[in-house]
Amino acid sequence: MVALDPRTHPYRADIAAKFLRGKVEAGRFVDGTLHEITAPSAALRREPSHEAPLDTEALMGERFIAYEFDGEGWAWGQLLGDGYVGYMAAEALGRPGTPPTHKVIARLTLGFPGPDIKLPPRAILPFGARLVVTRQSGSFAITEGGYYLPSKHLAPVDAATPDFVGVAEMFLGAPYLWGGKTAMGIDCSGLVQVALQAAGIVCPRDSDMQEQALGEPASITELRRGDLVFWKGHVAIARDPDTLLHANAYAMAVAIEPADEAIARIQAAGSDVTSVKRLG
């Protein structure tokens, strides 16, 4: 059997997706069931425990194929968007409904129970969350789920921003969180993925996957806005020839840093730049 990456291939020793039959060994092969993320965001974890490491997050409106429900409140399966595999709390899942029509384009937005900003909000929705808008009421968009959202915080689901670096800059100051993908907490590759997806660019989740899949080689001495700088286990975005933007554990936040200082600091910690990639 060929070794496949378990991060993006749904198989374990006891169970695997049916489409992997003949490619992996497993006790049984099953068809999955399609579900939708109904929570504003949902953790995808390495093990079925709230104490397990956070591998990534799914956002409202994303689809998830569940291959197993364990009876303890956990579903094991795969996100359709980037293919990531892991365990998700079953309470975050619902039956797939109408395909989303709009997405959140503000760093965070509030979902109110009515057309009045003085009402206590029902939810905090992150950038990239997808919803079905049924109608407009003044400055509010009303969703299928009953949220009243500021219309200016939404865009059609297929809208693409021309400047993904500008999207990443919206997250300045957001706390660093391993596996995070929202302004409540985000990591380096999550920042790159969220920003590129907003620009309509397909992007895998982890930095090693991104380094392999994205762009063409470029020079660290001739950085341009939008170049991606990679180290082992880390990625940063060039804002211009002299500065980098990245979510990092040194600042414990999304921060802007002089490129030469960041490269020297990370090198002193034992890691050299492994590549620079330029997107088309």
PDB file of C-alpha atoms in Angstrom:
ATOM      1  CA  MET A   1       0.000   0.000   0.000  1.00  0.00           C
ATOM      2  CA  VAL A   2       1.176   3.519  -0.802  1.00  0.00           C
ATOM      3  CA  ALA A   3       1.573   5.753   2.240  1.00  0.00           C
ATOM      4  CA  LEU A   4      -0.978   8.558   2.145  1.00  0.00           C
ATOM      5  CA  ASP A   5      -1.081  11.697   4.264  1.00  0.00           C
ATOM      6  CA  PRO A   6      -3.627  11.073   7.058  1.00  0.00           C
ATOM      7  CA  ARG A   7      -4.200  14.827   7.308  1.00  0.00           C
ATOM      8  CA  THR A   8      -5.975  14.771   3.948  1.00  0.00           C
ATOM      9  CA  HIS A   9      -6.953  11.110   3.514  1.00  0.00           C
ATOM     10  CA  PRO A  10      -9.708   9.737   5.776  1.00  0.00           C
ATOM     11  CA  TYR A  11      -8.361   6.435   7.019  1.00  0.00           C
ATOM     12  CA  ARG A  12      -7.551   4.773  10.314  1.00  0.00           C
ATOM     13  CA  ALA A  13      -6.683   1.189  11.143  1.00  0.00           C
ATOM     14  CA  ASP A  14     -10.324   0.422  11.938  1.00  0.00           C
ATOM     15  CA  ILE A  15     -12.209   2.548   9.394  1.00  0.00           C
ATOM     16  CA  ALA A  16     -11.653   4.368   6.121  1.00  0.00           C
ATOM     17  CA  ALA A  17     -13.590   6.128   3.392  1.00  0.00           C
ATOM     18  CA  LYS A  18     -14.848   3.716   0.766  1.00  0.00           C
ATOM     19  CA  PHE A  19     -13.055   5.555  -2.036  1.00  0.00           C
ATOM     20  CA  LEU A  20      -9.748   4.559  -0.416  1.00  0.00           C
ATOM     21  CA  ARG A  21     -10.432   0.821  -0.743  1.00  0.00           C
ATOM     22  CA  GLY A  22      -7.396  -0.787  -2.324  1.00  0.00           C
ATOM     23  CA  LYS A  23      -5.186   2.162  -1.367  1.00  0.00           C
ATOM     24  CA  VAL A  24      -5.085   1.711   2.424  1.00  0.00           C
ATOM     25  CA  GLU A  25      -5.679  -1.069   4.913  1.00  0.00           C
ATOM     26  CA  ALA A  26      -8.610  -0.684   7.300  1.00  0.00           C
ATOM     27  CA  GLY A  27     -11.032  -2.839   9.227  1.00  0.00           C
ATOM     28  CA  ARG A  28     -13.990  -1.535   7.231  1.00  0.00           C
ATOM     29  CA  PHE A  29     -14.749   0.927   4.464  1.00  0.00           C
ATOM     30  CA  VAL A  30     -17.784   3.199   4.630  1.00  0.00           C
ATOM     31  CA  ASP A  31     -19.648   5.831   2.666  1.00  0.00           C
ATOM     32  CA  GLY A  32     -19.715   9.203   4.360  1.00  0.00           C
ATOM     33  CA  THR A  33     -22.688  11.437   5.089  1.00  0.00           C
ATOM     34  CA  LEU A  34     -22.682  15.098   4.137  1.00  0.00           C
ATOM     35  CA  HIS A  35     -23.140  17.719   6.855  1.00  0.00           C
ATOM     36  CA  GLU A  36     -22.898  21.489   7.210  1.00  0.00           C
ATOM     37  CA  ILE A  37     -21.082  23.535   9.837  1.00  0.00           C
ATOM     38  CA  THR A  38     -23.841  25.365  11.690  1.00  0.00           C
ATOM     39  CA  ALA A  39     -21.724  26.951  14.450  1.00  0.00           C
ATOM     40  CA  PRO A  40     -19.900  30.247  13.709  1.00  0.00           C
ATOM     41  CA  SER A  41     -16.678  28.219  13.818  1.00  0.00           C
ATOM     42  CA  ALA A  42     -15.890  24.661  14.833  1.00  0.00           C
ATOM     43  CA  ALA A  43     -12.674  23.024  15.980  1.00  0.00           C
ATOM     44  CA  LEU A  44     -11.275  20.073  14.040  1.00  0.00           C
ATOM     45  CA  ARG A  45      -9.160  18.101  16.487  1.00  0.00           C
ATOM     46  CA  ARG A  46      -6.610  15.316  16.283  1.00  0.00           C
ATOM     47  CA  GLU A  47      -8.478  13.120  18.751  1.00  0.00           C
ATOM     48  CA  PRO A  48     -12.101  12.989  19.986  1.00  0.00           C
ATOM     49  CA  SER A  49     -11.482  15.187  23.013  1.00  0.00           C
ATOM     50  CA  HIS A  50     -11.816  18.886  23.762  1.00  0.00           C
ATOM     51  CA  GLU A  51      -8.328  18.619  25.267  1.00  0.00           C
ATOM     52  CA  ALA A  52      -6.816  17.276  22.023  1.00  0.00           C
ATOM     53  CA  PRO A  53      -4.645  19.525  19.826  1.00  0.00           C
ATOM     54  CA  LEU A  54      -6.491  21.846  17.473  1.00  0.00           C
ATOM     55  CA  ASP A  55      -5.482  21.035  13.898  1.00  0.00           C
ATOM     56  CA  THR A  56      -7.711  23.557  12.137  1.00  0.00           C
ATOM     57  CA  GLU A  57     -11.085  25.246  12.271  1.00  0.00           C
ATOM     58  CA  ALA A  58     -14.124  25.059  10.008  1.00  0.00           C
ATOM     59  CA  LEU A  59     -16.334  28.081   9.465  1.00  0.00           C
ATOM     60  CA  MET A  60     -20.100  28.369   9.271  1.00  0.00           C
ATOM     61  CA  GLY A  61     -21.462  27.133   5.956  1.00  0.00           C
ATOM     62  CA  GLU A  62     -18.600  24.768   5.171  1.00  0.00           C
ATOM     63  CA  ARG A  63     -19.372  21.150   4.345  1.00  0.00           C
ATOM     64  CA  PHE A  64     -18.072  18.133   6.242  1.00  0.00           C
ATOM     65  CA  ILE A  65     -18.267  14.455   5.317  1.00  0.00           C
ATOM     66  CA  ALA A  66     -18.710  12.350   8.448  1.00  0.00           C
ATOM     67  CA  TYR A  67     -17.535   8.742   8.294  1.00  0.00           C
ATOM     68  CA  GLU A  68     -18.219   7.915  11.925  1.00  0.00           C
ATOM     69  CA  PHE A  69     -20.208   9.192  14.907  1.00  0.00           C
ATOM     70  CA  ASP A  70     -18.824   7.663  18.092  1.00  0.00           C
ATOM     71  CA  GLY A  71     -21.820   8.028  20.398  1.00  0.00           C
ATOM     72  CA  GLU A  72     -19.806  10.335  22.672  1.00  0.00           C
ATOM     73  CA  GLY A  73     -20.599  13.479  20.744  1.00  0.00           C
ATOM     74  CA  TRP A  74     -17.814  13.323  18.155  1.00  0.00           C
ATOM     75  CA  ALA A  75     -17.805  12.922  14.390  1.00  0.00           C
ATOM     76  CA  TRP A  76     -14.750  11.763  12.478  1.00  0.00           C
ATOM     77  CA  GLY A  77     -14.510  12.914   8.891  1.00  0.00           C
ATOM     78  CA  GLN A  78     -13.176  15.309   6.296  1.00  0.00           C
ATOM     79  CA  LEU A  79     -13.754  18.954   5.399  1.00  0.00           C
ATOM     80  CA  LEU A  80     -14.761  19.370   1.775  1.00  0.00           C
ATOM     81  CA  GLY A  81     -13.061  22.743   1.369  1.00  0.00           C
ATOM     82  CA  ASP A  82      -9.418  21.844   1.997  1.00  0.00           C
ATOM     83  CA  GLY A  83      -9.751  18.106   2.609  1.00  0.00           C
ATOM     84  CA  TYR A  84      -8.523  18.186   6.201  1.00  0.00           C
ATOM     85  CA  VAL A  85      -9.386  15.117   8.304  1.00  0.00           C
ATOM     86  CA  GLY A  86     -10.132  15.044  12.006  1.00  0.00           C
ATOM     87  CA  TYR A  87     -12.661  14.960  14.819  1.00  0.00           C
ATOM     88  CA  MET A  88     -15.409  17.536  15.221  1.00  0.00           C
ATOM     89  CA  ALA A  89     -18.049  17.982  17.896  1.00  0.00           C
ATOM     90  CA  ALA A  90     -21.277  16.598  16.439  1.00  0.00           C
ATOM     91  CA  GLU A  91     -23.232  19.526  17.886  1.00  0.00           C
ATOM     92  CA  ALA A  92     -21.514  21.827  15.368  1.00  0.00           C
ATOM     93  CA  LEU A  93     -23.007  19.876  12.455  1.00  0.00           C
ATOM     94  CA  GLY A  94     -26.398  20.027  10.802  1.00  0.00           C
ATOM     95  CA  ARG A  95     -28.095  18.769   7.692  1.00  0.00           C
ATOM     96  CA  PRO A  96     -26.866  20.555   4.561  1.00  0.00           C
ATOM     97  CA  GLY A  97     -29.353  23.156   3.441  1.00  0.00           C
ATOM     98  CA  THR A  98     -29.489  25.786   0.737  1.00  0.00           C
ATOM     99  CA  PRO A  99     -26.034  26.589  -0.640  1.00  0.00           C
ATOM    100  CA  PRO A 100     -24.659  29.788   0.945  1.00  0.00           C
ATOM    101  CA  THR A 101     -25.266  32.999  -0.968  1.00  0.00           C
ATOM    102  CA  HIS A 102     -23.034  35.388   0.991  1.00  0.00           C
ATOM    103  CA  LYS A 103     -19.898  35.431   3.110  1.00  0.00           C
ATOM    104  CA  VAL A 104     -18.612  37.632   5.915  1.00  0.00           C
ATOM    105  CA  ILE A 105     -15.944  40.102   4.753  1.00  0.00           C
ATOM    106  CA  ALA A 106     -15.445  41.922   8.068  1.00  0.00           C
ATOM    107  CA  ARG A 107     -12.857  40.690  10.535  1.00  0.00           C
ATOM    108  CA  LEU A 108     -15.774  39.828  12.832  1.00  0.00           C
ATOM    109  CA  THR A 109     -19.449  40.690  12.630  1.00  0.00           C
ATOM    110  CA  LEU A 110     -22.452  40.368  14.923  1.00  0.00           C
ATOM    111  CA  GLY A 111     -25.666  38.528  14.236  1.00  0.00           C
ATOM    112  CA  PHE A 112     -28.597  40.324  15.870  1.00  0.00           C
ATOM    113  CA  PRO A 113     -32.048  38.838  16.550  1.00  0.00           C
ATOM    114  CA  GLY A 114     -33.736  41.814  14.873  1.00  0.00           C
ATOM    115  CA  PRO A 115     -33.043  45.026  12.905  1.00  0.00           C
ATOM    116  CA  ASP A 116     -31.722  46.947  15.911  1.00  0.00           C
ATOM    117  CA  ILE A 117     -28.085  47.253  16.976  1.00  0.00           C
ATOM    118  CA  LYS A 118     -29.224  47.820  20.567  1.00  0.00           C
ATOM    119  CA  LEU A 119     -30.457  44.235  20.796  1.00  0.00           C
ATOM    120  CA  PRO A 120     -28.119  41.686  22.411  1.00  0.00           C
ATOM    121  CA  PRO A 121     -26.375  39.876  19.522  1.00  0.00           C
ATOM    122  CA  ARG A 122     -27.005  36.171  19.125  1.00  0.00           C
ATOM    123  CA  ALA A 123     -23.682  35.296  17.513  1.00  0.00           C
ATOM    124  CA  ILE A 124     -20.222  36.538  16.588  1.00  0.00           C
ATOM    125  CA  LEU A 125     -19.403  35.441  13.054  1.00  0.00           C
ATOM    126  CA  PRO A 126     -15.841  35.320  11.683  1.00  0.00           C
ATOM    127  CA  PHE A 127     -14.417  36.465   8.385  1.00  0.00           C
ATOM    128  CA  GLY A 128     -15.202  33.849   5.757  1.00  0.00           C
ATOM    129  CA  ALA A 129     -18.321  32.449   7.418  1.00  0.00           C
ATOM    130  CA  ARG A 130     -20.928  31.587   4.781  1.00  0.00           C
ATOM    131  CA  LEU A 131     -24.644  32.171   5.079  1.00  0.00           C
ATOM    132  CA  VAL A 132     -27.883  32.172   3.130  1.00  0.00           C
ATOM    133  CA  VAL A 133     -29.331  35.685   2.879  1.00  0.00           C
ATOM    134  CA  THR A 134     -33.079  35.639   2.260  1.00  0.00           C
ATOM    135  CA  ARG A 135     -33.890  39.357   2.192  1.00  0.00           C
ATOM    136  CA  GLN A 136     -32.782  42.852   3.117  1.00  0.00           C
ATOM    137  CA  SER A 137     -34.262  45.134   5.790  1.00  0.00           C
ATOM    138  CA  GLY A 138     -32.763  48.605   5.701  1.00  0.00           C
ATOM    139  CA  SER A 139     -29.058  48.287   6.458  1.00  0.00           C
ATOM    140  CA  PHE A 140     -29.454  44.663   7.550  1.00  0.00           C
ATOM    141  CA  ALA A 141     -29.245  41.399   5.648  1.00  0.00           C
ATOM    142  CA  ILE A 142     -31.511  38.708   7.089  1.00  0.00           C
ATOM    143  CA  THR A 143     -30.235  35.164   6.947  1.00  0.00           C
ATOM    144  CA  GLU A 144     -32.038  31.867   6.665  1.00  0.00           C
ATOM    145  CA  GLY A 145     -31.076  31.205  10.277  1.00  0.00           C
ATOM    146  CA  GLY A 146     -32.709  34.416  11.494  1.00  0.00           C
ATOM    147  CA  TYR A 147     -29.605  36.559  11.993  1.00  0.00           C
ATOM    148  CA  TYR A 148     -29.743  40.262  11.170  1.00  0.00           C
ATOM    149  CA  LEU A 149     -26.277  41.189   9.916  1.00  0.00           C
ATOM    150  CA  PRO A 150     -24.907  44.556   8.747  1.00  0.00           C
ATOM    151  CA  SER A 151     -25.128  44.354   4.954  1.00  0.00           C
ATOM    152  CA  LYS A 152     -21.807  46.162   4.591  1.00  0.00           C
ATOM    153  CA  HIS A 153     -20.125  43.207   6.345  1.00  0.00           C
ATOM    154  CA  LEU A 154     -21.230  40.752   3.634  1.00  0.00           C
ATOM    155  CA  ALA A 155     -20.420  40.037  -0.001  1.00  0.00           C
ATOM    156  CA  PRO A 156     -21.673  37.474  -2.511  1.00  0.00           C
ATOM    157  CA  VAL A 157     -20.141  34.108  -1.794  1.00  0.00           C
ATOM    158  CA  ASP A 158     -18.222  34.043  -5.096  1.00  0.00           C
ATOM    159  CA  ALA A 159     -16.803  37.575  -4.751  1.00  0.00           C
ATOM    160  CA  ALA A 160     -12.996  37.691  -4.827  1.00  0.00           C
ATOM    161  CA  THR A 161     -10.797  40.427  -3.401  1.00  0.00           C
ATOM    162  CA  PRO A 162      -7.952  41.578  -5.674  1.00  0.00           C
ATOM    163  CA  ASP A 163      -5.454  41.985  -2.809  1.00  0.00           C
ATOM    164  CA  PHE A 164      -5.082  39.002  -0.502  1.00  0.00           C
ATOM    165  CA  VAL A 165      -2.355  40.799   1.455  1.00  0.00           C
ATOM    166  CA  GLY A 166      -4.911  43.445   2.365  1.00  0.00           C
ATOM    167  CA  VAL A 167      -7.146  40.703   3.733  1.00  0.00           C
ATOM    168  CA  ALA A 168      -4.286  39.355   5.852  1.00  0.00           C
ATOM    169  CA  GLU A 169      -3.607  42.875   7.154  1.00  0.00           C
ATOM    170  CA  MET A 170      -7.151  42.965   8.559  1.00  0.00           C
ATOM    171  CA  PHE A 171      -6.005  40.384  11.118  1.00  0.00           C
ATOM    172  CA  LEU A 172      -3.204  42.533  12.559  1.00  0.00           C
ATOM    173  CA  GLY A 173      -3.135  42.113  16.323  1.00  0.00           C
ATOM    174  CA  ALA A 174      -5.274  38.970  16.313  1.00  0.00           C
ATOM    175  CA  PRO A 175      -3.889  36.521  18.896  1.00  0.00           C
ATOM    176  CA  TYR A 176      -1.780  33.599  17.772  1.00  0.00           C
ATOM    177  CA  LEU A 177      -3.550  30.257  18.085  1.00  0.00           C
ATOM    178  CA  TRP A 178      -2.170  26.995  16.765  1.00  0.00           C
ATOM    179  CA  GLY A 179      -4.779  25.665  14.328  1.00  0.00           C
ATOM    180  CA  GLY A 180      -6.872  28.839  14.459  1.00  0.00           C
ATOM    181  CA  LYS A 181      -8.507  30.502  11.449  1.00  0.00           C
ATOM    182  CA  THR A 182     -10.422  33.473  12.897  1.00  0.00           C
ATOM    183  CA  ALA A 183      -9.682  36.860  14.443  1.00  0.00           C
ATOM    184  CA  MET A 184     -10.273  35.218  17.817  1.00  0.00           C
ATOM    185  CA  GLY A 185      -7.074  33.235  17.183  1.00  0.00           C
ATOM    186  CA  ILE A 186      -5.133  32.310  14.062  1.00  0.00           C
ATOM    187  CA  ASP A 187      -1.860  30.668  13.062  1.00  0.00           C
ATOM    188  CA  CYS A 188       0.583  31.378  10.244  1.00  0.00           C
ATOM    189  CA  SER A 189      -0.785  28.981   7.638  1.00  0.00           C
ATOM    190  CA  GLY A 190      -4.360  29.702   8.667  1.00  0.00           C
ATOM    191  CA  LEU A 191      -3.754  33.388   7.918  1.00  0.00           C
ATOM    192  CA  VAL A 192      -2.385  32.530   4.470  1.00  0.00           C
ATOM    193  CA  GLN A 193      -5.259  30.159   3.718  1.00  0.00           C
ATOM    194  CA  VAL A 194      -8.008  32.566   4.818  1.00  0.00           C
ATOM    195  CA  ALA A 195      -6.471  35.424   2.825  1.00  0.00           C
ATOM    196  CA  LEU A 196      -5.906  33.415  -0.357  1.00  0.00           C
ATOM    197  CA  GLN A 197      -9.366  31.873  -0.243  1.00  0.00           C
ATOM    198  CA  ALA A 198     -10.826  35.383  -0.046  1.00  0.00           C
ATOM    199  CA  ALA A 199      -8.988  36.105  -3.296  1.00  0.00           C
ATOM    200  CA  GLY A 200     -10.462  32.999  -4.924  1.00  0.00           C
ATOM    201  CA  ILE A 201      -7.190  31.071  -4.781  1.00  0.00           C
ATOM    202  CA  VAL A 202      -7.285  27.410  -3.743  1.00  0.00           C
ATOM    203  CA  CYS A 203      -4.955  26.943  -0.776  1.00  0.00           C
ATOM    204  CA  PRO A 204      -4.161  23.894   1.367  1.00  0.00           C
ATOM    205  CA  ARG A 205      -4.120  24.186   5.149  1.00  0.00           C
ATOM    206  CA  ASP A 206      -0.619  23.551   6.507  1.00  0.00           C
ATOM    207  CA  SER A 207       2.548  25.460   5.642  1.00  0.00           C
ATOM    208  CA  ASP A 208       4.372  22.418   4.228  1.00  0.00           C
ATOM    209  CA  MET A 209       1.407  21.755   1.923  1.00  0.00           C
ATOM    210  CA  GLN A 210       1.329  25.414   0.910  1.00  0.00           C
ATOM    211  CA  GLU A 211       5.053  25.451   0.161  1.00  0.00           C
ATOM    212  CA  GLN A 212       4.639  22.462  -2.135  1.00  0.00           C
ATOM    213  CA  ALA A 213       1.449  23.585  -3.875  1.00  0.00           C
ATOM    214  CA  LEU A 214       1.649  27.352  -4.282  1.00  0.00           C
ATOM    215  CA  GLY A 215       3.488  29.680  -6.630  1.00  0.00           C
ATOM    216  CA  GLU A 216       6.851  29.640  -8.340  1.00  0.00           C
ATOM    217  CA  PRO A 217      10.299  30.042  -6.748  1.00  0.00           C
ATOM    218  CA  ALA A 218      11.423  33.616  -6.111  1.00  0.00           C
ATOM    219  CA  SER A 219      14.397  35.303  -4.439  1.00  0.00           C
ATOM    220  CA  ILE A 220      14.504  36.350  -0.801  1.00  0.00           C
ATOM    221  CA  THR A 221      16.585  39.375  -1.905  1.00  0.00           C
ATOM    222  CA  GLU A 222      13.869  40.603  -4.294  1.00  0.00           C
ATOM    223  CA  LEU A 223      10.686  40.293  -2.296  1.00  0.00           C
ATOM    224  CA  ARG A 224       7.446  41.624  -3.733  1.00  0.00           C
ATOM    225  CA  ARG A 225       4.093  42.225  -2.080  1.00  0.00           C
ATOM    226  CA  GLY A 226       2.317  38.877  -1.836  1.00  0.00           C
ATOM    227  CA  ASP A 227       5.397  36.649  -1.900  1.00  0.00           C
ATOM    228  CA  LEU A 228       5.230  33.792   0.593  1.00  0.00           C
ATOM    229  CA  VAL A 229       8.346  33.127   2.687  1.00  0.00           C
ATOM    230  CA  PHE A 230       8.669  29.620   4.118  1.00  0.00           C
ATOM    231  CA  TRP A 231      10.628  28.059   6.927  1.00  0.00           C
ATOM    232  CA  LYS A 232      10.159  24.538   8.256  1.00  0.00           C
ATOM    233  CA  GLY A 233       6.760  24.749   9.954  1.00  0.00           C
ATOM    234  CA  HIS A 234       6.220  28.457   9.300  1.00  0.00           C
ATOM    235  CA  VAL A 235       5.112  30.878   6.585  1.00  0.00           C
ATOM    236  CA  ALA A 236       5.015  34.672   6.298  1.00  0.00           C
ATOM    237  CA  ILE A 237       3.570  37.073   3.725  1.00  0.00           C
ATOM    238  CA  ALA A 238       5.667  39.854   2.209  1.00  0.00           C
ATOM    239  CA  ARG A 239       3.900  43.235   2.451  1.00  0.00           C
ATOM    240  CA  ASP A 240       6.664  44.905   0.427  1.00  0.00           C
ATOM    241  CA  PRO A 241      10.394  44.299  -0.150  1.00  0.00           C
ATOM    242  CA  ASP A 242      11.222  45.154   3.457  1.00  0.00           C
ATOM    243  CA  THR A 243       8.456  43.865   5.743  1.00  0.00           C
ATOM    244  CA  LEU A 244       6.707  40.601   6.508  1.00  0.00           C
ATOM    245  CA  LEU A 245       3.266  39.954   7.919  1.00  0.00           C
ATOM    246  CA  HIS A 246       2.762  36.742   9.853  1.00  0.00           C
ATOM    247  CA  ALA A 247       0.997  35.117  12.770  1.00  0.00           C
ATOM    248  CA  ASN A 248       3.787  33.978  15.047  1.00  0.00           C
ATOM    249  CA  ALA A 249       4.455  32.665  18.519  1.00  0.00           C
ATOM    250  CA  TYR A 250       7.207  35.250  19.118  1.00  0.00           C
ATOM    251  CA  ALA A 251       4.677  38.102  19.091  1.00  0.00           C
ATOM    252  CA  MET A 252       1.801  35.754  20.011  1.00  0.00           C
ATOM    253  CA  ALA A 253      -0.177  37.711  17.441  1.00  0.00           C
ATOM    254  CA  VAL A 254      -0.427  38.627  13.785  1.00  0.00           C
ATOM    255  CA  ALA A 255       2.336  41.196  13.423  1.00  0.00           C
ATOM    256  CA  ILE A 256       4.356  43.192  10.919  1.00  0.00           C
ATOM    257  CA  GLU A 257       8.105  42.752  11.208  1.00  0.00           C
ATOM    258  CA  PRO A 258      11.118  43.960   9.203  1.00  0.00           C
ATOM    259  CA  ALA A 259      12.007  41.070   6.900  1.00  0.00           C
ATOM    260  CA  ASP A 260      15.712  41.045   7.752  1.00  0.00           C
ATOM    261  CA  GLU A 261      14.985  41.053  11.492  1.00  0.00           C
ATOM    262  CA  ALA A 262      12.450  38.225  11.214  1.00  0.00           C
ATOM    263  CA  ILE A 263      14.779  36.119   9.082  1.00  0.00           C
ATOM    264  CA  ALA A 264      17.699  36.679  11.483  1.00  0.00           C
ATOM    265  CA  ARG A 265      15.573  35.986  14.555  1.00  0.00           C
ATOM    266  CA  ILE A 266      14.180  32.746  13.159  1.00  0.00           C
ATOM    267  CA  GLN A 267      17.631  31.704  11.933  1.00  0.00           C
ATOM    268  CA  ALA A 268      19.028  32.270  15.426  1.00  0.00           C
ATOM    269  CA  ALA A 269      16.334  29.908  16.702  1.00  0.00           C
ATOM    270  CA  GLY A 270      17.640  27.234  14.330  1.00  0.00           C
ATOM    271  CA  SER A 271      15.600  27.566  11.154  1.00  0.00           C
ATOM    272  CA  ASP A 272      16.603  28.929   7.759  1.00  0.00           C
ATOM    273  CA  VAL A 273      14.305  30.089   4.978  1.00  0.00           C
ATOM    274  CA  THR A 274      13.473  27.030   2.883  1.00  0.00           C
ATOM    275  CA  SER A 275      11.849  28.825  -0.070  1.00  0.00           C
ATOM    276  CA  VAL A 276      10.130  31.937  -1.331  1.00  0.00           C
ATOM    277  CA  LYS A 277       7.080  31.441  -3.539  1.00  0.00           C
ATOM    278  CA  ARG A 278       5.558  34.028  -5.874  1.00  0.00           C
ATOM    279  CA  LEU A 279       1.943  33.658  -6.909  1.00  0.00           C
ATOM    280  CA  GLY A 280       0.923  34.297 -10.493  1.00  0.00           C
TER     281      GLY A 280
END
